[in-house]
Short mmCIF file of C-alpha atoms in Angstrom, two decimals:
data_model
loop_
_atom_site.label_atom_id
_atom_site.label_comp_id
_atom_site.label_asym_id
_atom_site.label_seq_id
_atom_site.Cartn_x
_atom_site.Cartn_y
_atom_site.Cartn_z
CA MET A 11 30.36 56.56 -6.95
CA ASN A 12 34.10 55.64 -5.63
CA LEU A 13 36.03 53.16 -7.37
CA THR A 14 35.23 50.26 -5.18
CA SER A 15 31.28 50.81 -5.49
CA HIS A 16 32.15 51.14 -9.00
CA LEU A 17 33.73 48.05 -9.20
CA ALA A 18 31.33 45.98 -7.00
CA ALA A 19 28.68 46.97 -9.20
CA GLY A 20 30.69 45.74 -12.34
CA ALA A 21 31.32 42.96 -10.94
CA ALA A 22 28.03 41.99 -9.35
CA GLY A 23 25.81 38.53 -9.66
CA GLU A 24 26.79 36.59 -12.90
CA HIS A 25 29.70 39.03 -13.83
CA ARG A 26 31.58 38.26 -9.96
CA THR A 27 30.73 34.99 -10.49
CA LEU A 28 32.56 34.72 -14.02
CA ILE A 29 35.50 36.72 -13.02
CA VAL A 30 36.23 34.23 -10.22
CA THR A 31 35.43 31.15 -12.01
CA LEU A 32 37.87 32.17 -14.96
CA PHE A 33 40.59 33.05 -12.20
CA ALA A 34 39.87 30.22 -10.60
CA VAL A 35 40.48 27.93 -13.75
CA PHE A 36 43.92 29.30 -14.37
CA VAL A 37 44.88 28.73 -11.08
CA ALA A 38 43.88 24.86 -11.17
CA ALA A 39 45.45 24.96 -14.38
CA THR A 40 48.79 25.90 -13.33
CA LEU A 41 48.60 23.81 -10.08
CA GLY A 42 47.73 20.55 -12.17
CA LEU A 43 50.58 21.10 -13.96
CA THR A 44 52.60 21.42 -11.10
CA VAL A 45 51.40 18.17 -9.52
CA TRP A 46 52.34 16.18 -12.83
CA ALA A 47 55.74 18.03 -13.07
CA GLY A 48 56.32 16.52 -9.32
CA ARG A 49 55.56 13.22 -9.84
CA GLN A 50 58.58 13.17 -12.28
CA THR A 51 60.90 14.73 -9.63
CA LYS A 52 63.09 12.01 -8.56
CA GLY A 53 66.31 13.19 -7.08
CA ALA A 54 68.00 16.17 -6.73
CA ASP A 55 69.23 16.92 -9.70
CA ASP A 56 65.45 16.99 -11.01
CA PHE A 57 64.51 19.19 -8.09
CA TYR A 58 67.23 21.81 -8.34
CA ALA A 59 67.79 21.74 -12.12
CA GLY A 60 65.10 19.63 -13.93
CA GLY A 61 67.13 16.90 -15.31
CA ARG A 62 69.26 19.61 -17.60
CA LYS A 63 66.58 18.14 -19.96
CA PHE A 64 65.19 21.87 -21.15
CA SER A 65 65.91 22.95 -24.68
CA GLY A 66 67.15 26.76 -25.80
CA PHE A 67 63.73 27.70 -26.71
CA GLN A 68 62.40 26.06 -23.67
CA ASN A 69 64.52 27.58 -20.84
CA GLY A 70 64.58 30.76 -22.86
CA LEU A 71 60.75 30.90 -22.78
CA ALA A 72 60.90 30.29 -18.89
CA ILE A 73 63.69 32.60 -18.37
CA SER A 74 61.34 35.63 -20.02
CA GLY A 75 58.06 33.71 -17.59
CA ASP A 76 60.69 34.32 -14.63
CA TYR A 77 61.96 37.94 -15.42
CA MET A 78 58.64 39.22 -16.59
CA SER A 79 57.11 39.69 -13.37
CA ALA A 80 54.41 41.35 -11.06
CA ALA A 81 56.83 44.57 -11.25
CA SER A 82 57.17 44.15 -15.59
CA PHE A 83 53.22 43.66 -15.67
CA LEU A 84 51.77 45.64 -13.11
CA GLY A 85 54.58 47.79 -11.37
CA ILE A 86 55.96 49.39 -14.53
CA ALA A 87 52.22 49.78 -16.18
CA GLY A 88 51.37 51.53 -12.91
CA ALA A 89 54.66 53.50 -13.05
CA ILE A 90 54.04 54.68 -16.78
CA ALA A 91 50.39 55.47 -16.11
CA LEU A 92 51.59 57.93 -13.34
CA PHE A 93 54.85 59.39 -14.42
CA GLY A 94 54.68 58.82 -17.98
CA TYR A 95 58.00 58.97 -19.42
CA ASP A 96 60.09 58.57 -16.05
CA GLY A 97 58.27 55.19 -15.31
CA PHE A 98 58.98 53.60 -18.73
CA LEU A 99 62.98 54.15 -17.79
CA TYR A 100 62.18 50.71 -15.71
CA SER A 101 61.08 49.18 -18.98
CA ILE A 102 64.21 50.01 -20.45
CA GLY A 103 66.47 49.36 -17.66
CA PHE A 104 65.00 45.71 -17.49
CA LEU A 105 65.77 44.78 -20.95
CA VAL A 106 69.22 46.52 -21.22
CA ALA A 107 70.37 44.39 -18.25
CA TRP A 108 70.14 41.05 -20.15
CA LEU A 109 73.27 42.06 -22.17
CA VAL A 110 75.32 42.12 -19.17
CA ALA A 111 73.78 38.75 -18.29
CA LEU A 112 74.28 37.00 -21.81
CA LEU A 113 77.80 38.77 -22.19
CA LEU A 114 79.43 38.05 -18.74
CA VAL A 115 77.45 35.69 -16.88
CA ALA A 116 75.31 32.89 -18.51
CA GLU A 117 77.77 30.71 -20.31
CA PRO A 118 80.69 30.82 -17.26
CA LEU A 119 78.08 30.22 -15.00
CA ARG A 120 76.33 27.25 -16.49
CA ASN A 121 79.50 25.94 -17.09
CA SER A 122 81.31 26.30 -13.78
CA GLY A 123 78.48 25.34 -11.55
CA ARG A 124 76.30 22.60 -10.62
CA PHE A 125 73.21 23.95 -9.06
CA THR A 126 73.87 27.33 -7.13
CA MET A 127 75.98 30.53 -7.35
CA GLY A 128 77.69 29.19 -4.25
CA ASP A 129 79.04 25.91 -6.28
CA VAL A 130 81.12 28.38 -8.69
CA LEU A 131 82.30 30.74 -5.42
CA ALA A 132 83.56 27.46 -3.44
CA TYR A 133 85.85 25.92 -6.65
CA ARG A 134 88.53 28.07 -5.73
CA MET A 135 87.87 29.28 -2.02
CA ARG A 136 87.19 27.42 1.09
CA GLN A 137 83.99 25.90 1.09
CA ARG A 138 81.92 26.65 4.51
CA PRO A 139 82.70 30.36 4.73
CA VAL A 140 82.13 31.21 1.10
CA ARG A 141 78.99 28.59 1.03
CA THR A 142 77.32 30.40 3.80
CA ALA A 143 77.78 33.72 2.74
CA ALA A 144 76.47 32.77 -0.92
CA GLY A 145 73.42 30.95 0.66
CA THR A 146 72.90 33.96 3.12
CA SER A 147 72.87 36.51 0.10
CA THR A 148 70.64 34.14 -2.07
CA ILE A 149 68.18 34.64 1.01
CA VAL A 150 68.18 37.92 1.12
CA VAL A 151 67.65 39.01 -2.53
CA SER A 152 65.16 36.73 -2.89
CA ILE A 153 63.08 37.76 0.15
CA PHE A 154 63.54 41.41 -1.50
CA TYR A 155 62.29 40.44 -4.84
CA LEU A 156 59.33 37.92 -3.04
CA LEU A 157 58.14 41.57 -1.19
CA ALA A 158 57.05 42.80 -4.91
CA GLN A 159 55.29 39.81 -6.19
CA MET A 160 52.87 39.93 -2.62
CA ALA A 161 52.26 43.26 -2.95
CA GLY A 162 51.34 42.71 -6.36
CA ALA A 163 49.34 39.62 -5.90
CA GLY A 164 47.46 41.42 -3.21
CA ALA A 165 46.39 44.50 -5.08
CA LEU A 166 45.74 42.31 -7.89
CA VAL A 167 43.02 39.54 -5.84
CA THR A 168 41.73 42.57 -3.53
CA LEU A 169 40.72 44.24 -6.99
CA LEU A 170 39.28 41.32 -8.29
CA LEU A 171 37.42 40.12 -5.50
CA GLY A 172 36.15 43.94 -4.25
CA ILE A 173 38.13 43.49 -0.82
CA THR A 174 38.26 46.52 0.94
CA SER A 175 39.12 45.75 4.29
CA GLU A 176 42.73 45.48 5.58
CA ALA A 177 42.20 41.87 7.13
CA GLY A 178 40.95 41.09 4.05
CA LYS A 179 43.99 41.95 2.25
CA ILE A 180 46.36 40.70 4.65
CA LEU A 181 44.20 37.60 4.23
CA VAL A 182 44.87 37.58 0.52
CA VAL A 183 48.60 38.02 0.64
CA VAL A 184 48.73 34.94 2.91
CA LEU A 185 46.91 32.58 0.84
CA VAL A 186 49.02 33.90 -1.90
CA GLY A 187 51.89 32.89 -0.08
CA ILE A 188 50.81 29.34 0.71
CA VAL A 189 49.96 28.51 -2.73
CA MET A 190 53.55 29.22 -3.56
CA ILE A 191 54.81 27.13 -1.04
CA LEU A 192 52.81 24.29 -2.70
CA TYR A 193 54.12 24.92 -6.13
CA VAL A 194 57.89 24.82 -5.01
CA THR A 195 57.18 21.52 -2.40
CA ILE A 196 55.36 19.73 -4.64
CA GLY A 197 56.67 20.71 -8.52
CA GLY A 198 60.25 21.55 -7.73
CA MET A 199 62.39 22.91 -10.93
CA LYS A 200 60.46 20.56 -13.45
CA GLY A 201 57.22 21.85 -11.87
CA THR A 202 58.49 25.73 -11.59
CA THR A 203 59.68 25.39 -15.05
CA TRP A 204 56.76 24.51 -17.02
CA VAL A 205 54.68 26.92 -15.05
CA GLN A 206 56.89 29.48 -16.14
CA MET A 207 56.61 28.64 -19.50
CA VAL A 208 52.75 28.57 -19.61
CA LYS A 209 52.75 31.74 -17.79
CA ALA A 210 54.99 33.56 -20.43
CA VAL A 211 52.59 32.44 -23.77
CA LEU A 212 49.82 33.90 -21.42
CA LEU A 213 51.37 36.94 -20.76
CA ILE A 214 52.51 37.69 -23.99
CA ALA A 215 49.15 36.65 -25.35
CA GLY A 216 47.20 38.73 -23.04
CA THR A 217 49.34 41.90 -23.58
CA LEU A 218 48.91 41.43 -26.75
CA LEU A 219 45.33 41.59 -26.74
CA ILE A 220 45.11 44.68 -24.68
CA THR A 221 47.76 46.60 -27.09
CA PHE A 222 45.62 45.93 -29.71
CA LEU A 223 42.40 46.73 -28.60
CA VAL A 224 44.29 50.17 -27.19
CA ALA A 225 45.57 50.77 -30.72
CA LEU A 226 42.73 50.23 -32.07
CA ARG A 227 40.45 52.33 -29.92
CA PHE A 228 42.92 55.73 -30.95
CA HIS A 229 43.19 54.20 -34.79
CA PHE A 230 46.76 52.94 -33.97
CA ASP A 231 48.15 56.39 -33.94
CA LEU A 232 50.92 56.26 -30.92
CA SER A 233 50.55 60.13 -31.24
CA ALA A 234 46.86 60.15 -30.24
CA LEU A 235 47.35 57.90 -27.75
CA LEU A 236 50.12 60.10 -25.86
CA GLY A 237 48.49 63.21 -26.57
CA ALA A 238 45.49 61.63 -24.81
CA ALA A 239 47.21 60.20 -22.06
CA ALA A 240 49.25 63.53 -21.31
CA GLU A 241 45.93 65.72 -21.56
CA ASN A 242 43.88 63.08 -19.19
CA SER A 243 46.62 62.95 -16.68
CA GLY A 244 46.27 66.19 -15.85
CA LYS A 245 50.04 66.80 -15.92
CA GLY A 246 50.24 68.43 -19.44
CA ALA A 247 53.54 68.15 -21.44
CA ALA A 248 55.37 67.09 -18.70
CA PHE A 249 53.81 63.81 -18.66
CA LEU A 250 55.53 62.97 -21.85
CA GLU A 251 59.03 64.51 -20.91
CA PRO A 252 61.66 63.41 -18.31
CA GLY A 253 61.25 64.74 -14.62
CA LEU A 254 58.21 64.01 -13.35
CA LYS A 255 59.62 61.83 -10.96
CA TYR A 256 63.09 61.77 -11.48
CA GLY A 257 65.15 65.21 -12.23
CA ALA A 258 62.67 67.99 -10.28
CA THR A 259 65.61 67.99 -7.75
CA ALA A 260 69.15 67.22 -7.52
CA THR A 261 68.73 64.19 -5.00
CA SER A 262 66.01 62.64 -7.38
CA LYS A 263 68.67 63.14 -10.69
CA ILE A 264 71.33 61.16 -8.48
CA ASP A 265 68.33 58.68 -7.39
CA PHE A 266 67.94 57.91 -10.97
CA ILE A 267 71.32 57.37 -11.79
CA SER A 268 71.48 54.93 -8.95
CA LEU A 269 67.90 53.27 -10.34
CA GLY A 270 69.67 52.77 -13.44
CA LEU A 271 72.89 51.24 -12.17
CA ALA A 272 71.07 48.69 -10.22
CA LEU A 273 68.64 47.45 -12.70
CA VAL A 274 71.33 47.35 -15.57
CA LEU A 275 73.93 45.33 -13.23
CA GLY A 276 71.26 43.56 -11.04
CA THR A 277 69.94 40.95 -13.53
CA ALA A 278 73.37 39.36 -13.86
CA GLY A 279 73.09 38.69 -10.15
CA LEU A 280 69.51 37.14 -9.46
CA PRO A 281 69.56 34.22 -7.91
CA HIS A 282 66.14 32.63 -9.38
CA ILE A 283 67.51 34.01 -12.91
CA LEU A 284 71.16 32.47 -12.44
CA ILE A 285 69.82 28.66 -11.51
CA ARG A 286 68.07 28.81 -14.59
CA PHE A 287 71.17 28.22 -16.67
CA TYR A 288 71.63 24.73 -14.73
CA THR A 289 68.44 23.68 -16.77
CA VAL A 290 70.06 23.24 -19.96
CA PRO A 291 72.36 20.55 -21.16
CA THR A 292 74.99 22.38 -23.18
CA ALA A 293 76.96 26.09 -23.13
CA LYS A 294 75.30 26.52 -26.38
CA ALA A 295 71.65 25.91 -25.29
CA ALA A 296 72.43 28.35 -21.94
CA ARG A 297 73.50 30.91 -24.91
CA LYS A 298 70.67 30.19 -27.29
CA SER A 299 67.88 30.34 -24.02
CA VAL A 300 69.40 34.09 -23.36
CA ASN A 301 68.87 35.12 -26.92
CA TRP A 302 65.36 33.85 -26.87
CA ALA A 303 64.59 35.45 -23.45
CA ILE A 304 66.32 38.79 -24.78
CA GLY A 305 63.95 38.52 -27.87
CA ILE A 306 60.13 38.02 -25.90
CA ILE A 307 60.91 39.89 -22.69
CA GLY A 308 62.19 43.04 -25.66
CA VAL A 309 58.78 42.78 -27.34
CA PHE A 310 56.84 42.58 -23.81
CA TYR A 311 58.69 45.77 -22.45
CA LEU A 312 57.49 47.64 -25.75
CA MET A 313 54.24 47.06 -24.86
CA THR A 314 53.98 48.31 -21.64
CA LEU A 315 54.01 51.63 -23.53
CA ALA A 316 50.20 50.82 -24.37
CA LEU A 317 49.68 49.46 -21.09
CA GLY A 318 50.60 52.44 -18.81
CA PHE A 319 49.54 55.15 -21.48
CA GLY A 320 46.93 53.59 -22.47
CA ALA A 321 45.64 53.65 -18.57
CA ALA A 322 46.43 56.92 -18.22
CA ALA A 323 44.35 57.77 -21.41
CA LEU A 324 41.38 56.12 -20.62
CA LEU A 325 40.90 55.82 -17.10
CA LYS A 326 39.50 58.86 -15.05
CA PRO A 327 42.07 60.89 -13.24
CA GLY A 328 42.05 59.60 -9.55
CA THR A 329 41.20 55.77 -10.54
CA ILE A 330 44.77 54.22 -10.83
CA THR A 331 45.34 55.23 -7.34
CA HIS A 332 42.25 54.74 -5.67
CA ASP A 333 42.62 51.35 -4.54
CA ASN A 334 46.11 50.93 -4.94
CA LYS A 335 48.01 54.38 -4.16
CA ALA A 336 51.13 52.91 -6.00
CA GLY A 337 49.20 52.10 -9.66
CA ASN A 338 49.62 48.39 -9.43
CA THR A 339 45.89 48.20 -10.61
CA ALA A 340 46.71 50.02 -13.77
CA ALA A 341 46.45 47.31 -16.15
CA PRO A 342 43.59 44.87 -14.83
CA LEU A 343 41.90 48.36 -14.30
CA LEU A 344 42.29 49.29 -18.22
CA ALA A 345 41.58 45.81 -19.35
CA GLN A 346 38.19 46.22 -17.65
CA GLU A 347 37.60 49.37 -19.51
CA ILE A 348 38.96 48.49 -22.85
CA GLY A 349 36.60 45.52 -22.71
CA GLY A 350 33.64 47.65 -22.37
CA GLY A 351 33.83 49.41 -18.82
CA ALA A 352 32.08 48.06 -15.58
CA GLY A 353 28.99 46.29 -15.49
CA SER A 354 29.75 45.14 -19.05
CA THR A 355 30.14 41.56 -19.99
CA GLY A 356 33.32 42.11 -22.19
CA GLY A 357 34.72 44.15 -19.07
CA ALA A 358 34.19 41.14 -17.03
CA VAL A 359 35.84 38.81 -19.09
CA LEU A 360 38.72 41.09 -20.10
CA LEU A 361 39.35 41.62 -16.64
CA ALA A 362 39.05 38.44 -15.63
CA VAL A 363 41.64 36.98 -18.00
CA ILE A 364 44.10 39.97 -17.55
CA SER A 365 44.03 39.40 -13.73
CA ALA A 366 44.07 35.39 -14.32
CA VAL A 367 47.51 35.62 -16.55
CA ALA A 368 48.82 38.65 -13.62
CA PHE A 369 48.41 36.10 -11.03
CA ALA A 370 49.99 33.11 -13.13
CA THR A 371 52.71 35.45 -13.38
CA ILE A 372 53.06 36.29 -9.95
CA LEU A 373 53.01 32.36 -9.16
CA ALA A 374 55.67 31.33 -11.38
CA VAL A 375 57.80 34.43 -10.28
CA VAL A 376 57.33 33.42 -6.50
CA ALA A 377 58.12 30.10 -7.56
CA GLY A 378 61.26 30.49 -9.12
CA LEU A 379 62.50 32.75 -6.44
CA THR A 380 61.70 30.43 -3.57
CA LEU A 381 63.13 27.44 -5.08
CA ALA A 382 66.13 29.60 -5.93
CA SER A 383 66.67 30.31 -2.19
CA SER A 384 65.55 27.03 -0.57
CA SER A 385 68.11 25.03 -3.05
CA SER A 386 70.79 27.64 -1.57
CA PHE A 387 69.91 26.64 1.97
CA ALA A 388 69.98 23.02 1.44
CA HIS A 389 72.45 22.29 -1.27
CA ASP A 390 74.70 25.21 0.32
CA ILE A 391 74.18 25.79 4.01
CA TYR A 392 72.35 22.66 4.92
CA VAL A 393 74.53 19.90 3.05
CA ASN A 394 77.70 21.74 2.55
CA VAL A 395 78.51 23.70 5.62
CA LEU A 396 76.17 21.63 8.43
CA ARG A 397 76.07 18.21 7.31
CA LYS A 398 79.74 18.71 5.97
CA GLY A 399 78.98 16.94 2.47
CA GLN A 400 77.44 13.90 4.03
CA ALA A 401 73.87 14.19 3.68
CA THR A 402 72.06 11.92 1.48
CA GLU A 403 70.02 13.37 -1.94
CA LYS A 404 66.59 12.31 -0.18
CA GLU A 405 67.71 14.27 3.34
CA GLU A 406 68.85 17.59 0.85
CA VAL A 407 65.62 17.38 -1.32
CA GLY A 408 63.71 17.30 2.18
CA ALA A 409 65.68 20.12 3.73
CA ALA A 410 64.99 22.25 0.51
CA ARG A 411 61.45 21.80 1.05
CA TRP A 412 61.51 22.54 5.01
CA ALA A 413 63.28 25.86 3.60
CA THR A 414 60.42 26.44 1.27
CA VAL A 415 57.76 26.47 4.12
CA GLY A 416 60.61 28.82 6.16
CA ILE A 417 61.31 31.36 3.55
CA GLY A 418 57.39 31.34 2.55
CA ALA A 419 56.25 32.29 6.00
CA VAL A 420 58.92 35.41 6.19
CA ALA A 421 57.91 36.69 2.46
CA ILE A 422 54.05 36.76 4.02
CA VAL A 423 55.07 38.59 6.95
CA LEU A 424 56.81 41.08 5.18
CA GLY A 425 54.42 41.11 2.32
CA VAL A 426 51.58 42.39 4.29
CA PHE A 427 53.75 45.33 5.39
CA ALA A 428 55.11 46.13 1.57
CA ARG A 429 51.62 45.39 0.26
CA SER A 430 51.15 48.98 -0.88
CA LEU A 431 54.32 50.14 -2.28
CA ASN A 432 54.98 50.03 -6.05
CA VAL A 433 56.00 46.81 -7.28
CA ALA A 434 58.29 47.84 -9.92
CA GLY A 435 59.62 50.25 -7.17
CA LEU A 436 60.49 47.00 -4.87
CA VAL A 437 62.15 45.04 -7.39
CA ALA A 438 64.56 47.57 -8.00
CA LEU A 439 65.40 47.36 -4.41
CA ALA A 440 65.96 43.51 -5.26
CA PHE A 441 68.23 44.29 -7.62
CA ALA A 442 70.52 46.49 -6.26
CA VAL A 443 71.13 44.09 -3.73
CA ALA A 444 71.76 41.30 -5.99
CA ALA A 445 74.35 43.73 -8.01
CA SER A 446 75.76 44.72 -4.76
CA ALA A 447 76.91 40.97 -3.41
CA ASN A 448 76.31 38.69 -5.82
CA LEU A 449 77.54 40.45 -9.27
CA PRO A 450 81.04 41.57 -7.96
CA THR A 451 81.85 38.38 -6.10
CA LEU A 452 81.07 36.39 -9.46
CA LEU A 453 82.40 38.46 -11.92
CA TYR A 454 85.91 38.58 -9.64
CA SER A 455 85.71 34.32 -8.71
CA LEU A 456 85.60 34.15 -12.80
CA PHE A 457 87.50 36.55 -14.00
CA TRP A 458 90.14 37.46 -11.42
CA LYS A 459 93.34 35.40 -10.45
CA ARG A 460 93.93 37.19 -7.15
CA PHE A 461 90.51 36.90 -5.73
CA THR A 462 90.50 35.28 -2.23
CA THR A 463 88.21 34.00 0.24
CA GLN A 464 88.36 36.99 2.29
CA GLY A 465 87.62 39.16 -0.73
CA ALA A 466 85.01 37.24 -1.40
CA LEU A 467 83.36 37.56 1.81
CA TRP A 468 84.02 40.92 1.99
CA SER A 469 82.41 41.78 -1.27
CA ILE A 470 79.07 39.54 -0.45
CA TYR A 471 78.37 40.55 3.47
CA GLY A 472 79.85 44.49 2.76
CA GLY A 473 77.56 44.68 -0.63
CA LEU A 474 74.70 42.96 1.25
CA LEU A 475 74.65 44.81 4.46
CA SER A 476 75.38 48.31 2.85
CA SER A 477 72.79 47.85 0.40
CA VAL A 478 70.03 46.58 3.27
CA LEU A 479 70.83 48.74 5.87
CA LEU A 480 70.81 52.08 3.09
CA VAL A 481 66.89 50.57 2.21
CA LEU A 482 66.37 50.33 5.80
CA PHE A 483 67.16 54.41 6.45
CA SER A 484 65.60 55.56 3.04
CA PRO A 485 62.38 57.15 2.15
CA VAL A 486 61.20 53.47 1.01
CA VAL A 487 60.70 52.61 4.27
CA SER A 488 59.94 55.95 6.49
CA GLY A 489 59.38 59.47 6.18
CA LYS A 490 56.68 59.45 3.20
CA GLU A 491 53.37 59.03 2.71
CA SER A 492 54.29 56.17 0.25
CA SER A 493 56.65 54.65 2.45
CA MET A 494 55.93 51.10 4.01
CA PHE A 495 55.90 52.42 7.50
CA PRO A 496 54.39 56.33 6.27
CA GLY A 497 53.80 57.53 10.26
CA ALA A 498 57.94 57.24 10.84
CA ASP A 499 60.27 59.10 10.30
CA PHE A 500 64.25 57.75 10.47
CA ALA A 501 65.04 58.00 6.68
CA VAL A 502 68.70 59.48 6.76
CA PHE A 503 69.59 58.12 3.64
CA PRO A 504 67.90 60.51 1.02
CA LEU A 505 67.96 58.01 -2.02
CA GLU A 506 65.20 55.73 -2.63
CA ASN A 507 67.51 53.02 -4.34
CA PRO A 508 71.09 52.49 -2.85
CA GLY A 509 72.59 50.80 -5.94
CA LEU A 510 75.10 54.04 -6.28
CA ILE A 511 76.70 53.91 -3.17
CA SER A 512 76.35 49.74 -2.79
CA ILE A 513 77.56 48.82 -5.86
CA PRO A 514 80.56 49.80 -5.88
CA LEU A 515 81.40 49.59 -2.53
CA GLY A 516 80.50 45.73 -3.19
CA PHE A 517 83.44 45.63 -5.88
CA LEU A 518 85.79 47.81 -3.98
CA LEU A 519 85.42 45.52 -0.70
CA GLY A 520 85.96 42.51 -2.95
CA TRP A 521 89.16 43.75 -4.32
CA ALA A 522 90.29 45.22 -1.02
CA GLY A 523 89.73 42.23 0.81
CA SER A 524 91.69 39.93 -1.73
CA LEU A 525 94.95 42.29 -1.34
CA LEU A 526 94.66 42.61 2.41
CA THR A 527 94.77 38.98 3.12
CA LYS A 528 97.81 36.99 3.60
CA GLU A 529 95.94 34.04 1.78
CA GLN A 530 97.45 32.81 -0.98
CA PRO A 531 95.37 32.24 -3.95
CA ASP A 532 95.46 28.84 -6.10
CA ALA A 533 96.42 29.39 -9.28
CA ALA A 534 96.06 25.58 -10.35
CA LYS A 535 92.60 26.25 -9.16
CA TYR A 536 91.76 29.12 -10.85
CA ALA A 537 93.25 27.88 -14.02
CA GLU A 538 90.89 24.73 -13.83
CA LEU A 539 88.02 27.07 -12.98
CA GLU A 540 88.95 29.14 -16.36
CA VAL A 541 89.15 26.04 -18.34
CA ARG A 542 85.90 24.82 -17.00
CA SER A 543 83.80 28.09 -17.36
CA LEU A 544 85.05 28.11 -21.06
CA THR A 545 83.86 24.50 -21.86
CA GLY A 546 82.27 23.15 -19.11
CA SER A 547 84.44 19.92 -18.93
CA GLY A 548 83.51 18.28 -15.53
CA ALA A 549 81.19 20.84 -14.21
CA HIS A 550 78.25 18.10 -14.02
#
């Protein structure tokens, strides 16, 4: 019996009804929360920043909910289940990245801007070109990240409902996109933040439950779990050692360095994370929120060990990749197995709960991403570039809602093609683009007096174009069975992650562009920005 028929049998009749009912309850509850919050959204300040009324703990919980995405719950669990030690490296990279965000970006960004990254850059640069560049970069990074969430949602719901046809899988991606658009257009930042907080609590609780049950199965003996995972994976001791995915060749070793660089530096440039710092009233609350986020996220990533190695130890070889070659269904399949297996009530309940939590995870993250990109389009491009600052708040919020529909449509179309890729790998690409285009410009703007408009444009567009082009001509898109287009081969760039090339290039272009221009930086503006970044005076 193959996996699909096995799941169909296990989920038939009352079990299928139970699964769908529990799943629908979770989704309906979060949509209800969004509608409630949406009724309290009055103007741009509420739509973009939730009225700046969230506490440090609340924002830390929301940041955790925003950050612990499908890549964390589904992609990393799948990567560990397939590649053991090398898969766990994703967890380490995602966690360590928060130190960069805490030390360099969180407080100065919250103090210096109002709604978007473009506010910080435009303060001492020429408004229209810099805001256009910042808006473009934000939208591109968000769409890359959205691809990962769409891929995760497609894999999850098709597993849950037993969908096997390609048309059915495409329809799932479309429906996820529609729900995502509803979240943002109705709830704005307030609705998105509350959904992210609820989702963070649910995700931690669900992961704790699975971790406890896996540990109980192996009598709380980590060595027994790792040994069983290595034996059952069919790869033996190599499963627990470096090199199964990264290290077999010189190219894969370099690719790992590129991946690590992107993961560590990417968080501080992610638009949906950056806008979260504007939702708190003070710089102290911004620092506090990051400290809470680090603690919550750290606990979660430790538990991904149990998810990934538990799946490798308890699921039959081939099961993990049967319905999804990238392993994105490893966590829900483990939940079903640890609950009693396919066909059991316990397995059906646990599969439904974990799948619903994972789906809530995806919806919360896509809402944050869509909000970041639509806010940047409306505030930076529509209001300050196209309307030259003359739009009313009502027009601005309306533009943000229409932008949500457009960006959601693009994400749906691209998500259809990306549904078979590992979501952790897709997110790593988004990190690389963010670290290449956004991070150099932000750091130069906040900390380098000589930085100019030309430097900002060179850095953003250079980092953006180089990272996106390298991805397009990499094995992620073509040349391999696991590529987005496996039937084609135009992968002239050998690395799967462009960070090693595009991140240094973004910094270099920002430096060169500033020195190779006749434009003189405004020393008084820089001094004022420096004071603002340290104190928050005059920013809001």
